[in-house]
Amino acid sequence: RFNNVYIPQGATVTSAKIKMVPAGGDEKDVTLKITGQKAGDAKEFSATDNDFTNRARTTANKTWNITSPWETNAGEDPATKYVETPEIKEILNEIVQSQEWCGGQSVAFFIEHQSGNGYRSAFTYDESSSLRPVLEFTYSGGATGCMTKTWEESLASRSGDGYQTGSNTNIPTLSGNIL
């Protein structure tokens, strides 16, 4: 699940990939299937029964054939730190072009075993925020599409924190304990 995905509603995603840091695996071939959650704002996953299986999936999907082992490399060199999914722009387009989507919300992807005897695993945010998966994308258009505007700032006084939200008309509302 990726939060704060700032792609305006109706934009066209021109490229999208998920980059992950390998955590383990073997040398056997494996085929994975990638889909997205068909939702305007993907909710946080929970341990409740059927939380994964009850979520609607995108029609768009991508098959990912992996025939080489993933090297576990948690170093700082981005060229060797990550493995990348194949292009998944069709999946992300299905989500951001729906009427329920508003830029700045959350998207979720499912990467599931499809065939083969191999396995691969990657680090998650819960294991280490510095090793978390990264969603990289580019898009065009969407200038008039819905976009959530949020600004948070900690104030330098003991009066509290401020929180600002705005609308598409760029008239912000300020709330919080501002003295």
Short mmCIF file of N, CA and C in Angstrom, two decimals:
data_model
loop_
_atom_site.label_atom_id
_atom_site.label_comp_id
_atom_site.label_asym_id
_atom_site.label_seq_id
_atom_site.Cartn_x
_atom_site.Cartn_y
_atom_site.Cartn_z
N ARG A 1 0.86 -1.18 0.00
CA ARG A 1 0.00 0.00 0.00
C ARG A 1 0.90 1.23 0.00
N PHE A 2 0.59 2.14 -0.89
CA PHE A 2 1.34 3.38 -1.00
C PHE A 2 0.40 4.54 -0.69
N ASN A 3 0.80 5.38 0.26
CA ASN A 3 0.00 6.53 0.67
C ASN A 3 0.43 7.77 -0.10
N ASN A 4 -0.45 8.76 -0.12
CA ASN A 4 -0.14 10.06 -0.70
C ASN A 4 0.37 9.96 -2.13
N VAL A 5 -0.39 9.29 -2.97
CA VAL A 5 -0.03 9.14 -4.38
C VAL A 5 -0.65 10.34 -5.11
N TYR A 6 0.20 11.31 -5.41
CA TYR A 6 -0.27 12.55 -6.00
C TYR A 6 -0.30 12.49 -7.52
N ILE A 7 -1.34 11.81 -8.01
CA ILE A 7 -1.67 11.78 -9.43
C ILE A 7 -3.10 12.27 -9.50
N PRO A 8 -3.37 13.36 -10.23
CA PRO A 8 -4.74 13.86 -10.27
C PRO A 8 -5.69 12.88 -10.94
N GLN A 9 -6.93 12.88 -10.49
CA GLN A 9 -7.95 12.01 -11.07
C GLN A 9 -8.06 12.31 -12.56
N GLY A 10 -8.08 11.26 -13.39
CA GLY A 10 -8.20 11.42 -14.83
C GLY A 10 -6.89 11.57 -15.57
N ALA A 11 -5.77 11.70 -14.87
CA ALA A 11 -4.47 11.79 -15.54
C ALA A 11 -4.15 10.47 -16.24
N THR A 12 -3.21 10.51 -17.16
CA THR A 12 -2.75 9.30 -17.83
C THR A 12 -1.36 8.96 -17.31
N VAL A 13 -1.24 7.81 -16.66
CA VAL A 13 0.04 7.36 -16.16
C VAL A 13 0.86 6.87 -17.37
N THR A 14 2.04 7.44 -17.55
CA THR A 14 2.87 7.09 -18.71
C THR A 14 3.94 6.04 -18.37
N SER A 15 4.23 5.89 -17.10
CA SER A 15 5.12 4.81 -16.66
C SER A 15 4.89 4.58 -15.17
N ALA A 16 5.05 3.33 -14.74
CA ALA A 16 4.91 3.01 -13.32
C ALA A 16 5.61 1.68 -13.04
N LYS A 17 6.36 1.66 -11.96
CA LYS A 17 7.04 0.45 -11.49
C LYS A 17 7.13 0.50 -9.98
N ILE A 18 7.19 -0.68 -9.38
CA ILE A 18 7.46 -0.78 -7.95
C ILE A 18 8.89 -1.28 -7.82
N LYS A 19 9.68 -0.56 -7.02
CA LYS A 19 11.05 -0.98 -6.74
C LYS A 19 11.09 -1.55 -5.32
N MET A 20 11.73 -2.72 -5.18
CA MET A 20 11.78 -3.40 -3.89
C MET A 20 13.21 -3.83 -3.57
N VAL A 21 13.50 -3.89 -2.28
CA VAL A 21 14.78 -4.41 -1.82
C VAL A 21 14.60 -5.89 -1.52
N PRO A 22 15.34 -6.77 -2.20
CA PRO A 22 15.20 -8.21 -1.95
C PRO A 22 15.53 -8.58 -0.51
N ALA A 23 14.72 -9.46 0.06
CA ALA A 23 14.96 -9.96 1.41
C ALA A 23 15.35 -11.44 1.38
N GLY A 24 15.09 -12.12 0.27
CA GLY A 24 15.43 -13.53 0.19
C GLY A 24 14.77 -14.18 -1.00
N GLY A 25 15.01 -15.45 -1.14
CA GLY A 25 14.43 -16.21 -2.24
C GLY A 25 15.32 -17.38 -2.59
N ASP A 26 15.00 -18.00 -3.70
CA ASP A 26 15.82 -19.11 -4.17
C ASP A 26 16.14 -18.92 -5.65
N GLU A 27 16.75 -19.93 -6.27
CA GLU A 27 17.17 -19.82 -7.66
C GLU A 27 16.17 -20.41 -8.64
N LYS A 28 15.06 -20.91 -8.15
CA LYS A 28 14.06 -21.52 -9.02
C LYS A 28 13.20 -20.45 -9.70
N ASP A 29 12.72 -20.77 -10.88
CA ASP A 29 11.84 -19.85 -11.62
C ASP A 29 10.51 -19.71 -10.90
N VAL A 30 9.95 -18.51 -11.01
CA VAL A 30 8.63 -18.24 -10.44
C VAL A 30 7.93 -17.21 -11.31
N THR A 31 6.62 -17.35 -11.43
CA THR A 31 5.81 -16.38 -12.14
C THR A 31 4.82 -15.79 -11.15
N LEU A 32 4.82 -14.45 -11.08
CA LEU A 32 3.94 -13.72 -10.18
C LEU A 32 2.92 -12.93 -10.99
N LYS A 33 1.79 -12.65 -10.39
CA LYS A 33 0.76 -11.85 -11.02
C LYS A 33 0.56 -10.59 -10.19
N ILE A 34 0.62 -9.43 -10.85
CA ILE A 34 0.44 -8.15 -10.17
C ILE A 34 -0.91 -7.56 -10.57
N THR A 35 -1.69 -7.18 -9.56
CA THR A 35 -2.94 -6.46 -9.76
C THR A 35 -2.98 -5.31 -8.77
N GLY A 36 -3.94 -4.43 -8.94
CA GLY A 36 -4.13 -3.33 -8.00
C GLY A 36 -5.46 -3.49 -7.29
N GLN A 37 -5.61 -2.78 -6.19
CA GLN A 37 -6.92 -2.77 -5.54
C GLN A 37 -7.79 -1.77 -6.26
N LYS A 38 -8.95 -2.22 -6.68
CA LYS A 38 -9.89 -1.36 -7.41
C LYS A 38 -10.67 -0.55 -6.38
N ALA A 39 -10.06 0.55 -5.95
CA ALA A 39 -10.66 1.41 -4.92
C ALA A 39 -10.13 2.82 -5.11
N GLY A 40 -10.96 3.79 -4.78
CA GLY A 40 -10.54 5.18 -4.86
C GLY A 40 -9.53 5.55 -3.78
N ASP A 41 -9.53 4.83 -2.68
CA ASP A 41 -8.60 5.09 -1.59
C ASP A 41 -8.39 3.78 -0.84
N ALA A 42 -7.32 3.07 -1.15
CA ALA A 42 -7.06 1.76 -0.55
C ALA A 42 -6.83 1.90 0.95
N LYS A 43 -7.60 1.17 1.71
CA LYS A 43 -7.49 1.21 3.17
C LYS A 43 -6.31 0.35 3.63
N GLU A 44 -5.85 0.63 4.83
CA GLU A 44 -4.75 -0.12 5.43
C GLU A 44 -5.15 -1.58 5.56
N PHE A 45 -4.19 -2.48 5.33
CA PHE A 45 -4.46 -3.90 5.47
C PHE A 45 -4.54 -4.25 6.96
N SER A 46 -5.35 -5.26 7.24
CA SER A 46 -5.52 -5.68 8.63
C SER A 46 -5.43 -7.20 8.71
N ALA A 47 -5.45 -7.70 9.91
CA ALA A 47 -5.36 -9.15 10.14
C ALA A 47 -6.73 -9.81 10.18
N THR A 48 -7.76 -9.10 9.77
CA THR A 48 -9.09 -9.70 9.78
C THR A 48 -9.21 -10.76 8.69
N ASP A 49 -10.12 -11.70 8.90
CA ASP A 49 -10.32 -12.78 7.94
C ASP A 49 -10.63 -12.25 6.56
N ASN A 50 -9.99 -12.81 5.56
CA ASN A 50 -10.24 -12.52 4.15
C ASN A 50 -10.02 -11.07 3.75
N ASP A 51 -9.18 -10.33 4.49
CA ASP A 51 -8.93 -8.93 4.15
C ASP A 51 -8.34 -8.81 2.74
N PHE A 52 -7.43 -9.72 2.37
CA PHE A 52 -6.86 -9.68 1.02
C PHE A 52 -7.88 -10.14 -0.01
N THR A 53 -8.48 -11.28 0.21
CA THR A 53 -9.35 -11.88 -0.80
C THR A 53 -10.65 -11.11 -1.01
N ASN A 54 -11.09 -10.35 -0.03
CA ASN A 54 -12.34 -9.61 -0.18
C ASN A 54 -12.17 -8.27 -0.89
N ARG A 55 -10.95 -7.87 -1.16
CA ARG A 55 -10.73 -6.58 -1.84
C ARG A 55 -10.86 -6.75 -3.35
N ALA A 56 -11.59 -5.84 -3.96
CA ALA A 56 -11.77 -5.88 -5.42
C ALA A 56 -10.44 -5.63 -6.12
N ARG A 57 -10.20 -6.38 -7.19
CA ARG A 57 -8.95 -6.25 -7.95
C ARG A 57 -9.21 -5.52 -9.27
N THR A 58 -8.17 -4.89 -9.78
CA THR A 58 -8.25 -4.28 -11.10
C THR A 58 -8.36 -5.38 -12.15
N THR A 59 -9.00 -5.04 -13.26
CA THR A 59 -9.02 -5.94 -14.40
C THR A 59 -7.62 -6.00 -15.01
N ALA A 60 -6.98 -4.85 -15.09
CA ALA A 60 -5.60 -4.79 -15.60
C ALA A 60 -4.69 -5.58 -14.67
N ASN A 61 -3.78 -6.33 -15.24
CA ASN A 61 -2.82 -7.10 -14.45
C ASN A 61 -1.55 -7.26 -15.25
N LYS A 62 -0.51 -7.69 -14.58
CA LYS A 62 0.78 -7.90 -15.25
C LYS A 62 1.38 -9.20 -14.75
N THR A 63 1.86 -10.01 -15.68
CA THR A 63 2.57 -11.23 -15.32
C THR A 63 4.05 -10.90 -15.20
N TRP A 64 4.67 -11.39 -14.13
CA TRP A 64 6.08 -11.12 -13.86
C TRP A 64 6.81 -12.45 -13.79
N ASN A 65 7.55 -12.77 -14.84
CA ASN A 65 8.35 -14.00 -14.88
C ASN A 65 9.73 -13.70 -14.32
N ILE A 66 10.10 -14.39 -13.25
CA ILE A 66 11.40 -14.17 -12.62
C ILE A 66 12.22 -15.45 -12.80
N THR A 67 13.32 -15.34 -13.53
CA THR A 67 14.14 -16.52 -13.84
C THR A 67 15.54 -16.44 -13.23
N SER A 68 15.84 -15.36 -12.54
CA SER A 68 17.16 -15.25 -11.90
C SER A 68 16.97 -14.98 -10.41
N PRO A 69 17.93 -15.38 -9.61
CA PRO A 69 17.80 -15.15 -8.16
C PRO A 69 17.87 -13.67 -7.83
N TRP A 70 17.21 -13.29 -6.76
CA TRP A 70 17.33 -11.93 -6.25
C TRP A 70 18.48 -11.89 -5.27
N GLU A 71 19.36 -10.97 -5.48
CA GLU A 71 20.48 -10.79 -4.56
C GLU A 71 20.04 -9.88 -3.42
N THR A 72 20.26 -10.33 -2.20
CA THR A 72 19.93 -9.51 -1.04
C THR A 72 21.02 -8.47 -0.87
N ASN A 73 20.66 -7.22 -1.12
CA ASN A 73 21.62 -6.14 -1.04
C ASN A 73 20.93 -4.91 -0.46
N ALA A 74 21.10 -4.72 0.81
CA ALA A 74 20.47 -3.58 1.49
C ALA A 74 21.40 -2.38 1.53
N GLY A 75 22.41 -2.35 0.67
CA GLY A 75 23.35 -1.23 0.63
C GLY A 75 22.71 0.03 0.11
N GLU A 76 23.50 1.06 -0.03
CA GLU A 76 22.98 2.36 -0.42
C GLU A 76 23.00 2.62 -1.92
N ASP A 77 23.65 1.78 -2.70
CA ASP A 77 23.73 2.01 -4.14
C ASP A 77 22.40 1.66 -4.80
N PRO A 78 21.65 2.67 -5.28
CA PRO A 78 20.33 2.40 -5.86
C PRO A 78 20.38 1.46 -7.06
N ALA A 79 21.50 1.43 -7.76
CA ALA A 79 21.61 0.57 -8.94
C ALA A 79 21.59 -0.90 -8.57
N THR A 80 22.04 -1.24 -7.36
CA THR A 80 22.09 -2.64 -6.95
C THR A 80 21.17 -2.95 -5.78
N LYS A 81 20.56 -1.94 -5.19
CA LYS A 81 19.73 -2.13 -4.01
C LYS A 81 18.36 -2.70 -4.36
N TYR A 82 17.79 -2.28 -5.49
CA TYR A 82 16.41 -2.60 -5.82
C TYR A 82 16.26 -3.61 -6.95
N VAL A 83 15.13 -4.33 -6.93
CA VAL A 83 14.63 -5.03 -8.09
C VAL A 83 13.36 -4.29 -8.49
N GLU A 84 13.04 -4.31 -9.78
CA GLU A 84 11.88 -3.59 -10.26
C GLU A 84 10.86 -4.53 -10.87
N THR A 85 9.60 -4.21 -10.66
CA THR A 85 8.54 -4.95 -11.34
C THR A 85 8.58 -4.58 -12.81
N PRO A 86 7.91 -5.35 -13.64
CA PRO A 86 7.70 -4.89 -15.01
C PRO A 86 6.80 -3.65 -14.99
N GLU A 87 6.64 -3.03 -16.12
CA GLU A 87 5.78 -1.85 -16.27
C GLU A 87 4.36 -2.17 -15.81
N ILE A 88 3.82 -1.34 -14.89
CA ILE A 88 2.46 -1.58 -14.36
C ILE A 88 1.56 -0.36 -14.57
N LYS A 89 1.85 0.45 -15.58
CA LYS A 89 1.06 1.66 -15.80
C LYS A 89 -0.41 1.36 -16.08
N GLU A 90 -0.72 0.25 -16.73
CA GLU A 90 -2.11 -0.07 -17.02
C GLU A 90 -2.91 -0.28 -15.73
N ILE A 91 -2.26 -0.89 -14.75
CA ILE A 91 -2.92 -1.13 -13.47
C ILE A 91 -3.19 0.20 -12.76
N LEU A 92 -2.17 1.05 -12.69
CA LEU A 92 -2.31 2.34 -12.02
C LEU A 92 -3.30 3.24 -12.77
N ASN A 93 -3.30 3.18 -14.10
CA ASN A 93 -4.26 3.96 -14.88
C ASN A 93 -5.70 3.58 -14.54
N GLU A 94 -5.95 2.30 -14.39
CA GLU A 94 -7.31 1.86 -14.06
C GLU A 94 -7.78 2.47 -12.74
N ILE A 95 -6.86 2.63 -11.81
CA ILE A 95 -7.21 3.19 -10.50
C ILE A 95 -7.43 4.70 -10.59
N VAL A 96 -6.46 5.44 -11.17
CA VAL A 96 -6.53 6.91 -11.14
C VAL A 96 -7.53 7.49 -12.13
N GLN A 97 -8.00 6.69 -13.07
CA GLN A 97 -9.00 7.18 -14.00
C GLN A 97 -10.43 6.84 -13.56
N SER A 98 -10.57 6.24 -12.38
CA SER A 98 -11.91 5.93 -11.88
C SER A 98 -12.51 7.18 -11.23
N GLN A 99 -13.82 7.21 -11.16
CA GLN A 99 -14.53 8.35 -10.56
C GLN A 99 -14.25 8.47 -9.06
N GLU A 100 -13.90 7.37 -8.40
CA GLU A 100 -13.69 7.38 -6.95
C GLU A 100 -12.32 7.94 -6.57
N TRP A 101 -11.38 7.99 -7.51
CA TRP A 101 -10.01 8.40 -7.20
C TRP A 101 -9.91 9.91 -7.03
N CYS A 102 -9.07 10.33 -6.09
CA CYS A 102 -8.69 11.72 -5.93
C CYS A 102 -7.21 11.72 -5.59
N GLY A 103 -6.43 12.46 -6.34
CA GLY A 103 -4.98 12.50 -6.12
C GLY A 103 -4.63 12.76 -4.67
N GLY A 104 -3.62 12.07 -4.17
CA GLY A 104 -3.19 12.20 -2.79
C GLY A 104 -3.69 11.07 -1.90
N GLN A 105 -4.50 10.18 -2.46
CA GLN A 105 -5.03 9.05 -1.68
C GLN A 105 -4.06 7.87 -1.77
N SER A 106 -4.50 6.72 -1.30
CA SER A 106 -3.65 5.53 -1.22
C SER A 106 -4.01 4.52 -2.30
N VAL A 107 -2.99 3.81 -2.80
CA VAL A 107 -3.19 2.70 -3.74
C VAL A 107 -2.55 1.45 -3.15
N ALA A 108 -3.10 0.31 -3.50
CA ALA A 108 -2.53 -0.96 -3.04
C ALA A 108 -2.36 -1.88 -4.24
N PHE A 109 -1.32 -2.67 -4.18
CA PHE A 109 -1.04 -3.66 -5.22
C PHE A 109 -0.95 -5.03 -4.58
N PHE A 110 -1.29 -6.05 -5.36
CA PHE A 110 -1.19 -7.43 -4.93
C PHE A 110 -0.18 -8.12 -5.84
N ILE A 111 0.81 -8.74 -5.26
CA ILE A 111 1.80 -9.51 -6.01
C ILE A 111 1.67 -10.94 -5.51
N GLU A 112 1.07 -11.79 -6.37
CA GLU A 112 0.70 -13.13 -5.95
C GLU A 112 1.35 -14.20 -6.81
N HIS A 113 1.67 -15.33 -6.19
CA HIS A 113 2.24 -16.47 -6.89
C HIS A 113 1.26 -16.98 -7.94
N GLN A 114 1.78 -17.17 -9.16
CA GLN A 114 0.94 -17.69 -10.22
C GLN A 114 1.38 -19.09 -10.63
N SER A 115 2.70 -19.30 -10.78
CA SER A 115 3.20 -20.64 -11.14
C SER A 115 4.70 -20.72 -10.83
N GLY A 116 5.21 -21.93 -10.90
CA GLY A 116 6.63 -22.16 -10.64
C GLY A 116 6.86 -22.60 -9.21
N ASN A 117 8.05 -23.14 -8.98
CA ASN A 117 8.40 -23.65 -7.65
C ASN A 117 9.28 -22.70 -6.86
N GLY A 118 9.63 -21.57 -7.44
CA GLY A 118 10.52 -20.64 -6.75
C GLY A 118 9.75 -19.69 -5.85
N TYR A 119 10.50 -18.92 -5.10
CA TYR A 119 9.89 -17.86 -4.29
C TYR A 119 10.86 -16.69 -4.19
N ARG A 120 10.30 -15.52 -4.02
CA ARG A 120 11.08 -14.31 -3.79
C ARG A 120 10.37 -13.52 -2.70
N SER A 121 11.15 -12.85 -1.88
CA SER A 121 10.56 -11.98 -0.87
C SER A 121 11.31 -10.65 -0.86
N ALA A 122 10.61 -9.61 -0.43
CA ALA A 122 11.19 -8.27 -0.39
C ALA A 122 10.88 -7.64 0.97
N PHE A 123 11.72 -6.69 1.35
CA PHE A 123 11.49 -5.97 2.59
C PHE A 123 10.23 -5.13 2.48
N THR A 124 9.60 -4.88 3.62
CA THR A 124 8.41 -4.04 3.69
C THR A 124 8.71 -2.84 4.59
N TYR A 125 7.83 -1.88 4.57
CA TYR A 125 7.94 -0.70 5.43
C TYR A 125 7.99 -1.12 6.89
N ASP A 126 7.18 -2.14 7.26
CA ASP A 126 7.13 -2.59 8.65
C ASP A 126 8.47 -3.13 9.12
N GLU A 127 9.25 -3.67 8.21
CA GLU A 127 10.56 -4.23 8.59
C GLU A 127 11.62 -3.13 8.69
N SER A 128 11.55 -2.16 7.80
CA SER A 128 12.51 -1.06 7.82
C SER A 128 12.03 0.03 6.86
N SER A 129 11.79 1.22 7.37
CA SER A 129 11.30 2.28 6.49
C SER A 129 12.34 2.64 5.43
N SER A 130 13.62 2.44 5.70
CA SER A 130 14.64 2.75 4.70
C SER A 130 14.73 1.68 3.61
N LEU A 131 14.12 0.52 3.84
CA LEU A 131 14.15 -0.56 2.85
C LEU A 131 12.77 -0.80 2.22
N ARG A 132 11.85 0.10 2.46
CA ARG A 132 10.48 -0.06 1.99
C ARG A 132 10.41 -0.04 0.46
N PRO A 133 9.39 -0.67 -0.10
CA PRO A 133 9.17 -0.58 -1.54
C PRO A 133 8.85 0.87 -1.94
N VAL A 134 9.16 1.19 -3.18
CA VAL A 134 8.96 2.54 -3.70
C VAL A 134 8.14 2.44 -4.98
N LEU A 135 7.07 3.22 -5.07
CA LEU A 135 6.28 3.31 -6.29
C LEU A 135 6.79 4.51 -7.08
N GLU A 136 7.33 4.25 -8.27
CA GLU A 136 7.80 5.32 -9.14
C GLU A 136 6.87 5.43 -10.33
N PHE A 137 6.46 6.65 -10.67
CA PHE A 137 5.54 6.84 -11.77
C PHE A 137 5.74 8.20 -12.42
N THR A 138 5.28 8.30 -13.65
CA THR A 138 5.17 9.58 -14.35
C THR A 138 3.77 9.62 -14.93
N TYR A 139 3.26 10.82 -15.15
CA TYR A 139 1.92 10.95 -15.72
C TYR A 139 1.83 12.24 -16.52
N SER A 140 0.79 12.33 -17.32
CA SER A 140 0.49 13.56 -18.04
C SER A 140 -1.00 13.85 -17.91
N GLY A 141 -1.36 15.11 -18.10
CA GLY A 141 -2.77 15.49 -18.03
C GLY A 141 -3.30 15.53 -16.62
N GLY A 142 -4.62 15.59 -16.53
CA GLY A 142 -5.27 15.60 -15.23
C GLY A 142 -5.30 16.96 -14.56
N ALA A 143 -5.05 18.03 -15.34
CA ALA A 143 -4.95 19.38 -14.75
C ALA A 143 -6.22 19.79 -14.01
N THR A 144 -7.36 19.28 -14.42
CA THR A 144 -8.61 19.65 -13.75
C THR A 144 -9.15 18.54 -12.87
N GLY A 145 -8.38 17.46 -12.72
CA GLY A 145 -8.82 16.33 -11.91
C GLY A 145 -8.72 16.60 -10.42
N CYS A 146 -9.45 15.82 -9.66
CA CYS A 146 -9.47 15.94 -8.21
C CYS A 146 -8.07 15.71 -7.63
N MET A 147 -7.69 16.60 -6.70
CA MET A 147 -6.40 16.46 -6.02
C MET A 147 -6.58 16.91 -4.58
N THR A 148 -6.29 16.04 -3.63
CA THR A 148 -6.36 16.38 -2.22
C THR A 148 -5.18 17.27 -1.88
N LYS A 149 -5.45 18.37 -1.22
CA LYS A 149 -4.37 19.28 -0.83
C LYS A 149 -4.26 19.26 0.69
N THR A 150 -3.10 18.92 1.17
CA THR A 150 -2.89 18.87 2.61
C THR A 150 -1.54 19.48 2.94
N TRP A 151 -1.51 20.25 3.99
CA TRP A 151 -0.27 20.83 4.47
C TRP A 151 -0.26 20.69 5.98
N GLU A 152 0.82 20.13 6.51
CA GLU A 152 0.96 20.02 7.96
C GLU A 152 2.28 20.66 8.35
N GLU A 153 2.27 21.37 9.46
CA GLU A 153 3.49 22.02 9.91
C GLU A 153 3.47 22.10 11.42
N SER A 154 4.59 21.82 12.04
CA SER A 154 4.72 21.98 13.47
C SER A 154 5.16 23.41 13.74
N LEU A 155 4.43 24.08 14.62
CA LEU A 155 4.73 25.47 14.92
C LEU A 155 5.79 25.57 16.01
N ALA A 156 6.51 26.66 15.98
CA ALA A 156 7.61 26.85 16.93
C ALA A 156 7.13 27.56 18.18
N SER A 157 6.02 27.14 18.72
CA SER A 157 5.57 27.70 19.99
C SER A 157 4.85 26.61 20.75
N ARG A 158 4.59 26.84 22.03
CA ARG A 158 3.93 25.82 22.82
C ARG A 158 2.42 25.85 22.63
N SER A 159 1.94 26.63 21.70
CA SER A 159 0.50 26.76 21.48
C SER A 159 -0.09 25.58 20.73
N GLY A 160 0.70 24.75 20.13
CA GLY A 160 0.17 23.58 19.44
C GLY A 160 0.53 23.55 17.97
N ASP A 161 -0.01 22.60 17.30
CA ASP A 161 0.28 22.40 15.89
C ASP A 161 -0.87 22.90 15.04
N GLY A 162 -0.55 23.26 13.82
CA GLY A 162 -1.56 23.71 12.87
C GLY A 162 -1.75 22.66 11.80
N TYR A 163 -2.91 22.69 11.20
CA TYR A 163 -3.23 21.76 10.13
C TYR A 163 -4.07 22.51 9.11
N GLN A 164 -3.67 22.49 7.87
CA GLN A 164 -4.40 23.22 6.84
C GLN A 164 -4.91 22.27 5.78
N THR A 165 -6.15 22.45 5.41
CA THR A 165 -6.70 21.70 4.28
C THR A 165 -7.23 22.71 3.29
N GLY A 166 -7.27 22.32 2.03
CA GLY A 166 -7.73 23.23 1.01
C GLY A 166 -8.72 22.58 0.09
N SER A 167 -9.31 23.36 -0.76
CA SER A 167 -10.25 22.87 -1.75
C SER A 167 -9.69 23.15 -3.13
N ASN A 168 -10.38 22.70 -4.15
CA ASN A 168 -9.93 22.95 -5.51
C ASN A 168 -9.96 24.43 -5.87
N THR A 169 -10.61 25.24 -5.07
CA THR A 169 -10.67 26.67 -5.35
C THR A 169 -9.50 27.42 -4.71
N ASN A 170 -8.57 26.70 -4.12
CA ASN A 170 -7.39 27.28 -3.48
C ASN A 170 -7.73 28.28 -2.37
N ILE A 171 -8.85 28.07 -1.69
CA ILE A 171 -9.20 28.86 -0.52
C ILE A 171 -9.02 27.96 0.69
N PRO A 172 -7.87 28.03 1.35
CA PRO A 172 -7.61 27.11 2.45
C PRO A 172 -8.39 27.45 3.70
N THR A 173 -8.59 26.44 4.51
CA THR A 173 -9.20 26.58 5.82
C THR A 173 -8.13 26.18 6.83
N LEU A 174 -7.92 27.00 7.82
CA LEU A 174 -6.92 26.73 8.82
C LEU A 174 -7.61 26.34 10.12
N SER A 175 -7.19 25.22 10.67
CA SER A 175 -7.76 24.81 11.95
C SER A 175 -6.66 24.32 12.85
N GLY A 176 -6.92 24.24 14.11
CA GLY A 176 -5.91 23.81 15.07
C GLY A 176 -5.83 24.85 16.18
N ASN A 177 -4.92 24.64 17.08
CA ASN A 177 -4.75 25.54 18.22
C ASN A 177 -3.68 26.57 17.88
N ILE A 178 -4.07 27.61 17.19
CA ILE A 178 -3.13 28.65 16.78
C ILE A 178 -3.36 29.88 17.64
N LEU A 179 -2.38 30.24 18.45
CA LEU A 179 -2.49 31.42 19.32
C LEU A 179 -1.32 32.34 19.13
#
